């Protein structure tokens, strides 16, 4: 009875002549990705949120099928098949949609049959990767704060005694009776210098004010590319995929150069020396809004800068802690480079995330645009 009343209430006549938006307008306004597939899993309809989710225009989606975006063993095809078999709604959670063209994790899929289209299925896709990314970013910022506290402690508690140890070793070397003793004294000095250098590297994590302004990210990327092409990545293929209409990034040019050089150098060390490829990309997406600590404001991060390589990928066991201090994929690595990258990105109000599988690793920065009323030309 109630369902019948609800259906009658939803009829246009129940709204006493008021204008009712058509279904296409309502679908386009929904913030959750919604697509309609026909019996052959080809896209028949999609809203604007789906365009962003698949990172493909609606015009392109209309010429494609779901199999053009995802491998046939993806769990989403099993969900669609179950909907058609049961002629009922089916939901699945925590799906990974991964392919060369798409990488989404933690996706919830709601699928339902569409009686008006034989074999048709309506998919609603809820992307949980954004929430996971924000959780990871909070962890990265916590790790950076922990590293900052450790830097201050090390500078105060370690560097002063090190000076005394080195001085004592120099005095002992002057009065050493034989070459063996002098060699041991020199060893003490060398190890003391090594520890001092490590402490100096931690000093980079200390809290310092960051001057922000509009930055032309393509000029930054071109600068990084030239450095890489004439140095550590001279033997690799460096490609670009830029959105020329991208507005300036709100950040610090020197820090962005440092961040991207670190990421490109890591990629160059990870790929095959003969068949390695690094791709630098920029894109504009609606992004996410994050709360600013201590403020009711929420920051929009629509600018995405990515460094992609075709290396072997990052092991699952360290992916979740990749940006924490002392976590490294390199033999003999100290695990401070990516921890510093995470801190520098956070200092500029941005987010960093990593998607990795064999043959495709992407480090993606999400950065803000200049706030309203900001002045000055892009750096």
mmCIF file of C-alpha atoms in Angstrom:
data_model
loop_
_atom_site.group_PDB
_atom_site.id
_atom_site.type_symbol
_atom_site.label_atom_id
_atom_site.label_comp_id
_atom_site.label_asym_id
_atom_site.label_seq_id
_atom_site.Cartn_x
_atom_site.Cartn_y
_atom_site.Cartn_z
ATOM 1 C CA UNK A 1 0.000 0.000 0.000
ATOM 2 C CA UNK A 2 2.725 2.426 0.991
ATOM 3 C CA UNK A 3 4.724 1.751 -2.152
ATOM 4 C CA UNK A 4 1.663 2.483 -4.305
ATOM 5 C CA UNK A 5 1.089 5.774 -2.491
ATOM 6 C CA UNK A 6 4.761 6.646 -2.956
ATOM 7 C CA UNK A 7 4.589 5.985 -6.690
ATOM 8 C CA UNK A 8 1.516 8.160 -7.036
ATOM 9 C CA UNK A 9 3.137 10.906 -4.968
ATOM 10 C CA UNK A 10 6.137 10.923 -7.272
ATOM 11 C CA UNK A 11 4.034 11.480 -10.384
ATOM 12 C CA UNK A 12 4.349 14.980 -11.907
ATOM 13 C CA UNK A 13 0.646 15.630 -11.317
ATOM 14 C CA UNK A 14 1.206 15.308 -7.576
ATOM 15 C CA UNK A 15 3.385 18.422 -7.617
ATOM 16 C CA UNK A 16 0.466 20.729 -8.446
ATOM 17 C CA UNK A 17 1.827 21.998 -11.743
ATOM 18 C CA UNK A 18 5.317 22.795 -10.499
ATOM 19 C CA UNK A 19 8.121 22.160 -13.004
ATOM 20 C CA UNK A 20 9.866 18.846 -12.423
ATOM 21 C CA UNK A 21 13.394 18.324 -13.803
ATOM 22 C CA UNK A 22 13.699 15.506 -16.280
ATOM 23 C CA UNK A 23 15.623 12.334 -15.491
ATOM 24 C CA UNK A 24 18.735 13.427 -17.406
ATOM 25 C CA UNK A 25 19.018 16.641 -15.373
ATOM 26 C CA UNK A 26 18.603 14.756 -12.106
ATOM 27 C CA UNK A 27 21.166 12.142 -13.171
ATOM 28 C CA UNK A 28 23.661 14.828 -14.138
ATOM 29 C CA UNK A 29 23.314 16.558 -10.776
ATOM 30 C CA UNK A 30 24.011 13.421 -8.736
ATOM 31 C CA UNK A 31 27.511 13.572 -7.229
ATOM 32 C CA UNK A 32 27.904 9.772 -7.257
ATOM 33 C CA UNK A 33 29.026 8.118 -10.540
ATOM 34 C CA UNK A 34 26.088 6.435 -12.300
ATOM 35 C CA UNK A 35 26.267 4.575 -15.619
ATOM 36 C CA UNK A 36 23.865 2.515 -17.694
ATOM 37 C CA UNK A 37 25.197 -0.551 -19.518
ATOM 38 C CA UNK A 38 23.390 -2.436 -22.266
ATOM 39 C CA UNK A 39 23.283 -6.214 -22.642
ATOM 40 C CA UNK A 40 26.807 -6.179 -24.135
ATOM 41 C CA UNK A 41 28.202 -4.053 -21.287
ATOM 42 C CA UNK A 42 28.560 -0.999 -23.501
ATOM 43 C CA UNK A 43 27.948 2.438 -22.008
ATOM 44 C CA UNK A 44 24.509 3.773 -22.893
ATOM 45 C CA UNK A 45 24.431 6.651 -20.404
ATOM 46 C CA UNK A 46 26.664 8.259 -17.797
ATOM 47 C CA UNK A 47 26.566 11.309 -15.571
ATOM 48 C CA UNK A 48 29.278 13.917 -15.001
ATOM 49 C CA UNK A 49 30.518 12.180 -11.854
ATOM 50 C CA UNK A 50 31.125 9.011 -13.905
ATOM 51 C CA UNK A 51 33.166 11.049 -16.378
ATOM 52 C CA UNK A 52 35.445 12.083 -13.531
ATOM 53 C CA UNK A 53 35.510 8.585 -12.022
ATOM 54 C CA UNK A 54 36.644 6.944 -15.266
ATOM 55 C CA UNK A 55 38.773 9.988 -16.225
ATOM 56 C CA UNK A 56 37.209 9.784 -19.664
ATOM 57 C CA UNK A 57 34.796 12.169 -21.345
ATOM 58 C CA UNK A 58 31.169 11.192 -21.752
ATOM 59 C CA UNK A 59 31.596 11.418 -25.530
ATOM 60 C CA UNK A 60 34.395 8.837 -25.342
ATOM 61 C CA UNK A 61 32.466 6.595 -22.935
ATOM 62 C CA UNK A 62 29.557 6.503 -25.364
ATOM 63 C CA UNK A 63 31.851 4.773 -27.867
ATOM 64 C CA UNK A 64 33.250 2.267 -25.381
ATOM 65 C CA UNK A 65 32.340 -0.777 -23.359
ATOM 66 C CA UNK A 66 33.265 -1.584 -19.774
ATOM 67 C CA UNK A 67 35.716 -4.187 -21.124
ATOM 68 C CA UNK A 68 37.664 -1.355 -22.765
ATOM 69 C CA UNK A 69 38.442 0.016 -19.307
ATOM 70 C CA UNK A 70 38.754 -3.086 -17.127
ATOM 71 C CA UNK A 71 40.155 -6.617 -17.544
ATOM 72 C CA UNK A 72 37.622 -9.452 -17.961
ATOM 73 C CA UNK A 73 38.513 -10.994 -14.586
ATOM 74 C CA UNK A 74 37.475 -7.861 -12.692
ATOM 75 C CA UNK A 75 34.921 -8.601 -9.947
ATOM 76 C CA UNK A 76 32.549 -5.997 -11.320
ATOM 77 C CA UNK A 77 31.690 -8.262 -14.268
ATOM 78 C CA UNK A 78 30.638 -10.996 -11.829
ATOM 79 C CA UNK A 79 28.345 -8.492 -10.102
ATOM 80 C CA UNK A 80 26.760 -7.521 -13.430
ATOM 81 C CA UNK A 81 26.286 -11.174 -14.419
ATOM 82 C CA UNK A 82 24.601 -11.876 -11.080
ATOM 83 C CA UNK A 83 22.176 -8.983 -11.585
ATOM 84 C CA UNK A 84 21.119 -10.378 -14.944
ATOM 85 C CA UNK A 85 20.860 -13.928 -13.631
ATOM 86 C CA UNK A 86 18.785 -13.018 -10.553
ATOM 87 C CA UNK A 87 16.981 -10.054 -12.115
ATOM 88 C CA UNK A 88 17.578 -8.301 -8.806
ATOM 89 C CA UNK A 89 19.768 -5.678 -7.214
ATOM 90 C CA UNK A 90 23.264 -6.742 -6.170
ATOM 91 C CA UNK A 91 25.911 -4.852 -4.208
ATOM 92 C CA UNK A 92 29.592 -5.543 -3.639
ATOM 93 C CA UNK A 93 32.145 -3.711 -1.558
ATOM 94 C CA UNK A 94 35.846 -2.982 -1.490
ATOM 95 C CA UNK A 95 36.422 -3.706 -5.170
ATOM 96 C CA UNK A 96 39.689 -2.890 -6.914
ATOM 97 C CA UNK A 97 39.255 -1.558 -10.435
ATOM 98 C CA UNK A 98 42.752 -1.691 -11.867
ATOM 99 C CA UNK A 99 43.936 -1.477 -15.468
ATOM 100 C CA UNK A 100 46.358 0.601 -17.537
ATOM 101 C CA UNK A 101 43.618 3.227 -17.911
ATOM 102 C CA UNK A 102 42.058 3.132 -14.448
ATOM 103 C CA UNK A 103 43.141 2.585 -10.860
ATOM 104 C CA UNK A 104 40.542 2.702 -8.098
ATOM 105 C CA UNK A 105 40.553 0.900 -4.771
ATOM 106 C CA UNK A 106 37.896 0.472 -2.103
ATOM 107 C CA UNK A 107 35.022 0.887 -4.571
ATOM 108 C CA UNK A 108 31.462 -0.030 -3.593
ATOM 109 C CA UNK A 109 29.247 -1.098 -6.505
ATOM 110 C CA UNK A 110 25.451 -1.085 -6.446
ATOM 111 C CA UNK A 111 23.947 -2.712 -9.547
ATOM 112 C CA UNK A 112 20.304 -3.024 -10.559
ATOM 113 C CA UNK A 113 18.440 -4.329 -13.615
ATOM 114 C CA UNK A 114 16.849 -1.825 -15.982
ATOM 115 C CA UNK A 115 13.554 -3.306 -17.261
ATOM 116 C CA UNK A 116 13.195 -0.675 -19.986
ATOM 117 C CA UNK A 117 16.444 -1.879 -21.594
ATOM 118 C CA UNK A 118 16.637 -5.681 -22.063
ATOM 119 C CA UNK A 119 19.810 -6.885 -20.384
ATOM 120 C CA UNK A 120 20.530 -3.351 -19.217
ATOM 121 C CA UNK A 121 22.152 -2.703 -15.847
ATOM 122 C CA UNK A 122 22.463 0.502 -13.838
ATOM 123 C CA UNK A 123 25.729 0.826 -11.888
ATOM 124 C CA UNK A 124 26.273 3.206 -8.990
ATOM 125 C CA UNK A 125 29.938 3.483 -8.017
ATOM 126 C CA UNK A 126 31.067 4.842 -4.674
ATOM 127 C CA UNK A 127 34.782 5.511 -4.580
ATOM 128 C CA UNK A 128 36.282 4.843 -1.164
ATOM 129 C CA UNK A 129 39.824 5.591 -2.324
ATOM 130 C CA UNK A 130 39.440 9.281 -1.470
ATOM 131 C CA UNK A 131 38.650 8.512 2.149
ATOM 132 C CA UNK A 132 41.528 6.047 2.274
ATOM 133 C CA UNK A 133 43.822 8.648 0.750
ATOM 134 C CA UNK A 134 42.818 11.205 3.368
ATOM 135 C CA UNK A 135 43.427 8.687 6.148
ATOM 136 C CA UNK A 136 46.871 7.942 4.728
ATOM 137 C CA UNK A 137 47.604 11.649 4.388
ATOM 138 C CA UNK A 138 46.806 12.196 8.052
ATOM 139 C CA UNK A 139 49.206 9.370 8.855
ATOM 140 C CA UNK A 140 51.860 10.941 6.624
ATOM 141 C CA UNK A 141 51.465 14.276 8.360
ATOM 142 C CA UNK A 142 51.698 12.558 11.735
ATOM 143 C CA UNK A 143 54.837 10.777 10.585
ATOM 144 C CA UNK A 144 56.295 14.087 9.396
ATOM 145 C CA UNK A 145 55.558 15.710 12.766
ATOM 146 C CA UNK A 146 57.190 12.747 14.485
ATOM 147 C CA UNK A 147 60.232 13.119 12.255
ATOM 148 C CA UNK A 148 60.339 16.851 13.056
ATOM 149 C CA UNK A 149 60.381 16.123 16.777
ATOM 150 C CA UNK A 150 63.063 13.512 16.238
ATOM 151 C CA UNK A 151 65.119 16.009 14.221
ATOM 152 C CA UNK A 152 65.041 18.533 17.055
ATOM 153 C CA UNK A 153 65.964 15.857 19.587
ATOM 154 C CA UNK A 154 68.830 14.529 17.480
ATOM 155 C CA UNK A 155 70.236 17.986 16.789
ATOM 156 C CA UNK A 156 70.263 18.823 20.475
ATOM 157 C CA UNK A 157 71.254 15.497 21.990
ATOM 158 C CA UNK A 158 73.587 14.059 19.361
ATOM 159 C CA UNK A 159 75.449 16.760 17.452
ATOM 160 C CA UNK A 160 77.113 18.363 20.463
ATOM 161 C CA UNK A 161 78.580 15.092 21.827
ATOM 162 C CA UNK A 162 79.662 14.170 18.303
ATOM 163 C CA UNK A 163 81.854 17.268 18.142
ATOM 164 C CA UNK A 164 83.574 16.204 21.355
ATOM 165 C CA UNK A 165 84.088 12.634 20.118
ATOM 166 C CA UNK A 166 85.593 13.839 16.836
ATOM 167 C CA UNK A 167 87.890 16.280 18.601
ATOM 168 C CA UNK A 168 89.107 13.583 20.958
ATOM 169 C CA UNK A 169 89.776 11.258 18.012
ATOM 170 C CA UNK A 170 91.861 13.956 16.318
ATOM 171 C CA UNK A 171 93.974 14.429 19.445
ATOM 172 C CA UNK A 172 94.479 10.693 19.798
ATOM 173 C CA UNK A 173 95.518 10.461 16.157
ATOM 174 C CA UNK A 174 98.272 13.033 16.713
ATOM 175 C CA UNK A 175 99.781 10.978 19.537
ATOM 176 C CA UNK A 176 99.158 7.542 18.034
ATOM 177 C CA UNK A 177 102.171 5.222 18.318
ATOM 178 C CA UNK A 178 101.691 3.346 15.045
ATOM 179 C CA UNK A 179 99.745 3.301 11.777
ATOM 180 C CA UNK A 180 97.166 0.869 13.156
ATOM 181 C CA UNK A 181 96.199 3.239 15.952
ATOM 182 C CA UNK A 182 96.069 6.191 13.552
ATOM 183 C CA UNK A 183 93.795 4.184 11.245
ATOM 184 C CA UNK A 184 91.406 3.483 14.113
ATOM 185 C CA UNK A 185 91.323 7.165 15.050
ATOM 186 C CA UNK A 186 90.527 8.092 11.460
ATOM 187 C CA UNK A 187 87.751 5.477 11.441
ATOM 188 C CA UNK A 188 86.191 7.126 14.505
ATOM 189 C CA UNK A 189 86.287 10.499 12.748
ATOM 190 C CA UNK A 190 84.751 9.111 9.552
ATOM 191 C CA UNK A 191 81.898 7.435 11.423
ATOM 192 C CA UNK A 192 81.312 10.578 13.451
ATOM 193 C CA UNK A 193 81.038 12.590 10.228
ATOM 194 C CA UNK A 194 78.607 10.035 8.826
ATOM 195 C CA UNK A 195 76.331 10.318 11.881
ATOM 196 C CA UNK A 196 76.521 14.120 11.712
ATOM 197 C CA UNK A 197 75.467 14.062 8.061
ATOM 198 C CA UNK A 198 72.508 11.831 8.939
ATOM 199 C CA UNK A 199 71.444 14.249 11.673
ATOM 200 C CA UNK A 200 71.735 17.121 9.181
ATOM 201 C CA UNK A 201 69.373 15.255 6.866
ATOM 202 C CA UNK A 202 66.861 14.998 9.697
ATOM 203 C CA UNK A 203 67.083 18.751 10.124
ATOM 204 C CA UNK A 204 65.202 19.032 6.813
ATOM 205 C CA UNK A 205 62.110 17.771 8.678
ATOM 206 C CA UNK A 206 62.120 20.647 11.142
ATOM 207 C CA UNK A 207 59.135 22.972 11.054
ATOM 208 C CA UNK A 208 59.875 26.058 8.967
ATOM 209 C CA UNK A 209 57.551 28.692 7.491
ATOM 210 C CA UNK A 210 56.797 28.085 3.811
ATOM 211 C CA UNK A 211 56.176 31.009 1.476
ATOM 212 C CA UNK A 212 53.381 30.131 -0.935
ATOM 213 C CA UNK A 213 52.370 31.753 -4.203
ATOM 214 C CA UNK A 214 51.063 30.962 -7.697
ATOM 215 C CA UNK A 215 53.414 28.564 -9.519
ATOM 216 C CA UNK A 216 53.395 27.536 -13.172
ATOM 217 C CA UNK A 217 53.653 23.787 -12.667
ATOM 218 C CA UNK A 218 54.557 23.132 -16.303
ATOM 219 C CA UNK A 219 57.642 25.326 -15.990
ATOM 220 C CA UNK A 220 58.585 23.354 -12.880
ATOM 221 C CA UNK A 221 58.083 20.056 -14.703
ATOM 222 C CA UNK A 222 60.098 21.232 -17.702
ATOM 223 C CA UNK A 223 62.942 22.227 -15.365
ATOM 224 C CA UNK A 224 62.843 18.831 -13.636
ATOM 225 C CA UNK A 225 62.695 17.057 -16.980
ATOM 226 C CA UNK A 226 65.783 18.877 -18.278
ATOM 227 C CA UNK A 227 67.743 17.982 -15.158
ATOM 228 C CA UNK A 228 66.702 14.339 -15.442
ATOM 229 C CA UNK A 229 67.317 14.117 -19.196
ATOM 230 C CA UNK A 230 70.857 15.429 -18.890
ATOM 231 C CA UNK A 231 71.712 13.422 -15.780
ATOM 232 C CA UNK A 232 70.347 10.425 -13.928
ATOM 233 C CA UNK A 233 67.612 9.636 -16.518
ATOM 234 C CA UNK A 234 69.555 10.299 -19.711
ATOM 235 C CA UNK A 235 69.197 6.635 -20.747
ATOM 236 C CA UNK A 236 65.405 6.540 -20.254
ATOM 237 C CA UNK A 237 62.369 7.672 -22.236
ATOM 238 C CA UNK A 238 60.787 10.735 -20.657
ATOM 239 C CA UNK A 239 57.278 11.530 -21.880
ATOM 240 C CA UNK A 240 54.793 14.310 -21.126
ATOM 241 C CA UNK A 241 51.011 14.401 -21.020
ATOM 242 C CA UNK A 242 50.067 17.922 -19.951
ATOM 243 C CA UNK A 243 46.797 19.799 -19.748
ATOM 244 C CA UNK A 244 47.840 23.183 -21.216
ATOM 245 C CA UNK A 245 44.805 24.930 -19.727
ATOM 246 C CA UNK A 246 45.843 24.138 -16.141
ATOM 247 C CA UNK A 247 45.779 27.196 -13.849
ATOM 248 C CA UNK A 248 48.706 27.986 -11.512
ATOM 249 C CA UNK A 249 49.365 25.807 -8.480
ATOM 250 C CA UNK A 250 49.329 27.464 -5.070
ATOM 251 C CA UNK A 251 52.653 26.341 -3.645
ATOM 252 C CA UNK A 252 56.378 26.972 -3.417
ATOM 253 C CA UNK A 253 58.414 26.602 -6.599
ATOM 254 C CA UNK A 254 61.625 25.400 -4.953
ATOM 255 C CA UNK A 255 59.804 22.812 -2.854
ATOM 256 C CA UNK A 256 57.863 21.560 -5.887
ATOM 257 C CA UNK A 257 61.135 21.156 -7.795
ATOM 258 C CA UNK A 258 62.589 19.221 -4.847
ATOM 259 C CA UNK A 259 59.492 16.994 -4.594
ATOM 260 C CA UNK A 260 59.312 16.175 -8.294
ATOM 261 C CA UNK A 261 63.063 15.640 -8.659
ATOM 262 C CA UNK A 262 62.892 13.125 -5.823
ATOM 263 C CA UNK A 263 59.967 11.284 -7.411
ATOM 264 C CA UNK A 264 61.519 11.248 -10.899
ATOM 265 C CA UNK A 265 64.878 10.060 -9.523
ATOM 266 C CA UNK A 266 63.159 7.246 -7.620
ATOM 267 C CA UNK A 267 61.334 6.254 -10.813
ATOM 268 C CA UNK A 268 64.578 6.309 -12.799
ATOM 269 C CA UNK A 269 66.211 3.990 -10.275
ATOM 270 C CA UNK A 270 63.242 1.608 -10.312
ATOM 271 C CA UNK A 271 62.740 1.045 -14.058
ATOM 272 C CA UNK A 272 64.652 -1.168 -16.458
ATOM 273 C CA UNK A 273 67.728 0.720 -17.774
ATOM 274 C CA UNK A 274 66.954 -0.322 -21.350
ATOM 275 C CA UNK A 275 63.153 -0.254 -21.537
ATOM 276 C CA UNK A 276 62.361 2.231 -18.775
ATOM 277 C CA UNK A 277 59.789 4.956 -19.294
ATOM 278 C CA UNK A 278 58.748 7.858 -17.066
ATOM 279 C CA UNK A 279 55.627 9.873 -17.877
ATOM 280 C CA UNK A 280 54.898 13.294 -16.345
ATOM 281 C CA UNK A 281 51.223 14.278 -16.434
ATOM 282 C CA UNK A 282 49.028 17.141 -15.314
ATOM 283 C CA UNK A 283 45.250 17.223 -15.166
ATOM 284 C CA UNK A 284 42.381 19.164 -13.649
ATOM 285 C CA UNK A 285 39.847 17.241 -11.577
ATOM 286 C CA UNK A 286 37.234 18.317 -9.140
ATOM 287 C CA UNK A 287 39.399 16.560 -6.575
ATOM 288 C CA UNK A 288 38.511 16.431 -2.919
ATOM 289 C CA UNK A 289 37.866 18.958 -0.200
ATOM 290 C CA UNK A 290 39.698 18.500 3.070
ATOM 291 C CA UNK A 291 39.185 20.210 6.389
ATOM 292 C CA UNK A 292 41.908 22.590 7.511
ATOM 293 C CA UNK A 293 42.886 21.842 11.145
ATOM 294 C CA UNK A 294 41.612 24.529 13.490
ATOM 295 C CA UNK A 295 39.456 26.141 10.817
ATOM 296 C CA UNK A 296 35.946 25.612 9.429
ATOM 297 C CA UNK A 297 37.333 26.091 5.899
ATOM 298 C CA UNK A 298 37.711 23.224 3.464
ATOM 299 C CA UNK A 299 40.419 23.227 0.811
ATOM 300 C CA UNK A 300 39.756 22.299 -2.799
ATOM 301 C CA UNK A 301 42.565 20.279 -4.455
ATOM 302 C CA UNK A 302 41.713 20.053 -8.167
ATOM 303 C CA UNK A 303 45.221 20.127 -9.691
ATOM 304 C CA UNK A 304 46.856 16.741 -10.182
ATOM 305 C CA UNK A 305 50.526 16.229 -11.044
ATOM 306 C CA UNK A 306 51.642 12.645 -11.598
ATOM 307 C CA UNK A 307 54.918 10.807 -12.078
ATOM 308 C CA UNK A 308 54.330 7.390 -13.667
ATOM 309 C CA UNK A 309 56.862 4.683 -14.439
ATOM 310 C CA UNK A 310 56.791 1.174 -15.897
ATOM 311 C CA UNK A 311 58.988 -0.384 -13.231
ATOM 312 C CA UNK A 312 58.333 -3.567 -11.234
ATOM 313 C CA UNK A 313 56.039 -1.853 -8.733
ATOM 314 C CA UNK A 314 56.142 -1.486 -4.955
ATOM 315 C CA UNK A 315 55.711 -4.476 -2.669
ATOM 316 C CA UNK A 316 52.325 -4.686 -0.951
ATOM 317 C CA UNK A 317 53.865 -5.095 2.496
ATOM 318 C CA UNK A 318 55.427 -1.614 2.478
ATOM 319 C CA UNK A 319 52.932 0.301 0.351
ATOM 320 C CA UNK A 320 50.860 1.380 3.340
ATOM 321 C CA UNK A 321 53.890 2.826 5.155
ATOM 322 C CA UNK A 322 55.763 4.084 2.113
ATOM 323 C CA UNK A 323 55.873 7.718 3.241
ATOM 324 C CA UNK A 324 56.972 7.020 6.794
ATOM 325 C CA UNK A 325 60.586 7.591 7.898
ATOM 326 C CA UNK A 326 63.024 4.672 7.571
ATOM 327 C CA UNK A 327 60.856 2.815 5.041
ATOM 328 C CA UNK A 328 62.798 2.186 1.829
ATOM 329 C CA UNK A 329 62.617 -0.062 -1.228
ATOM 330 C CA UNK A 330 66.302 0.510 -2.024
ATOM 331 C CA UNK A 331 69.135 -1.638 -0.794
ATOM 332 C CA UNK A 332 71.034 0.485 1.695
ATOM 333 C CA UNK A 333 68.421 3.243 1.514
ATOM 334 C CA UNK A 334 67.739 5.300 4.643
ATOM 335 C CA UNK A 335 64.030 5.772 3.930
ATOM 336 C CA UNK A 336 63.985 9.545 4.336
ATOM 337 C CA UNK A 337 63.334 10.722 0.765
ATOM 338 C CA UNK A 338 59.620 9.921 0.498
ATOM 339 C CA UNK A 339 59.025 10.900 4.124
ATOM 340 C CA UNK A 340 60.435 14.319 3.280
ATOM 341 C CA UNK A 341 58.310 14.461 0.105
ATOM 342 C CA UNK A 342 55.173 13.774 2.185
ATOM 343 C CA UNK A 343 56.073 16.556 4.596
ATOM 344 C CA UNK A 344 56.834 19.087 1.846
ATOM 345 C CA UNK A 345 53.540 18.309 0.089
ATOM 346 C CA UNK A 346 51.639 18.682 3.374
ATOM 347 C CA UNK A 347 53.433 21.987 4.086
ATOM 348 C CA UNK A 348 51.882 23.335 0.873
ATOM 349 C CA UNK A 349 48.399 22.089 1.730
ATOM 350 C CA UNK A 350 48.428 19.240 -0.790
ATOM 351 C CA UNK A 351 47.944 15.494 -0.787
ATOM 352 C CA UNK A 352 50.183 12.734 -2.143
ATOM 353 C CA UNK A 353 49.194 9.166 -2.943
ATOM 354 C CA UNK A 354 50.728 6.185 -4.659
ATOM 355 C CA UNK A 355 49.120 3.519 -6.845
ATOM 356 C CA UNK A 356 51.393 0.653 -7.784
ATOM 357 C CA UNK A 357 51.293 -2.684 -9.511
ATOM 358 C CA UNK A 358 53.877 -4.500 -11.653
ATOM 359 C CA UNK A 359 54.530 -2.402 -14.745
ATOM 360 C CA UNK A 360 52.784 0.743 -13.482
ATOM 361 C CA UNK A 361 53.577 2.913 -10.478
ATOM 362 C CA UNK A 362 52.032 6.366 -10.140
ATOM 363 C CA UNK A 363 52.840 9.016 -7.543
ATOM 364 C CA UNK A 364 50.066 11.595 -7.690
ATOM 365 C CA UNK A 365 50.062 15.057 -6.123
ATOM 366 C CA UNK A 366 46.757 16.854 -5.541
ATOM 367 C CA UNK A 367 47.383 20.569 -5.097
ATOM 368 C CA UNK A 368 45.259 23.692 -4.539
ATOM 369 C CA UNK A 369 44.746 26.637 -6.868
ATOM 370 C CA UNK A 370 45.550 30.196 -5.735
ATOM 371 C CA UNK A 371 42.948 31.454 -3.257
ATOM 372 C CA UNK A 372 40.576 34.240 -4.322
ATOM 373 C CA UNK A 373 42.191 37.645 -4.081
ATOM 374 C CA UNK A 374 45.766 36.383 -4.363
ATOM 375 C CA UNK A 375 48.040 38.533 -6.498
ATOM 376 C CA UNK A 376 51.279 38.073 -8.381
ATOM 377 C CA UNK A 377 52.343 36.203 -11.478
ATOM 378 C CA UNK A 378 53.082 32.504 -11.485
ATOM 379 C CA UNK A 379 56.650 31.652 -10.514
#
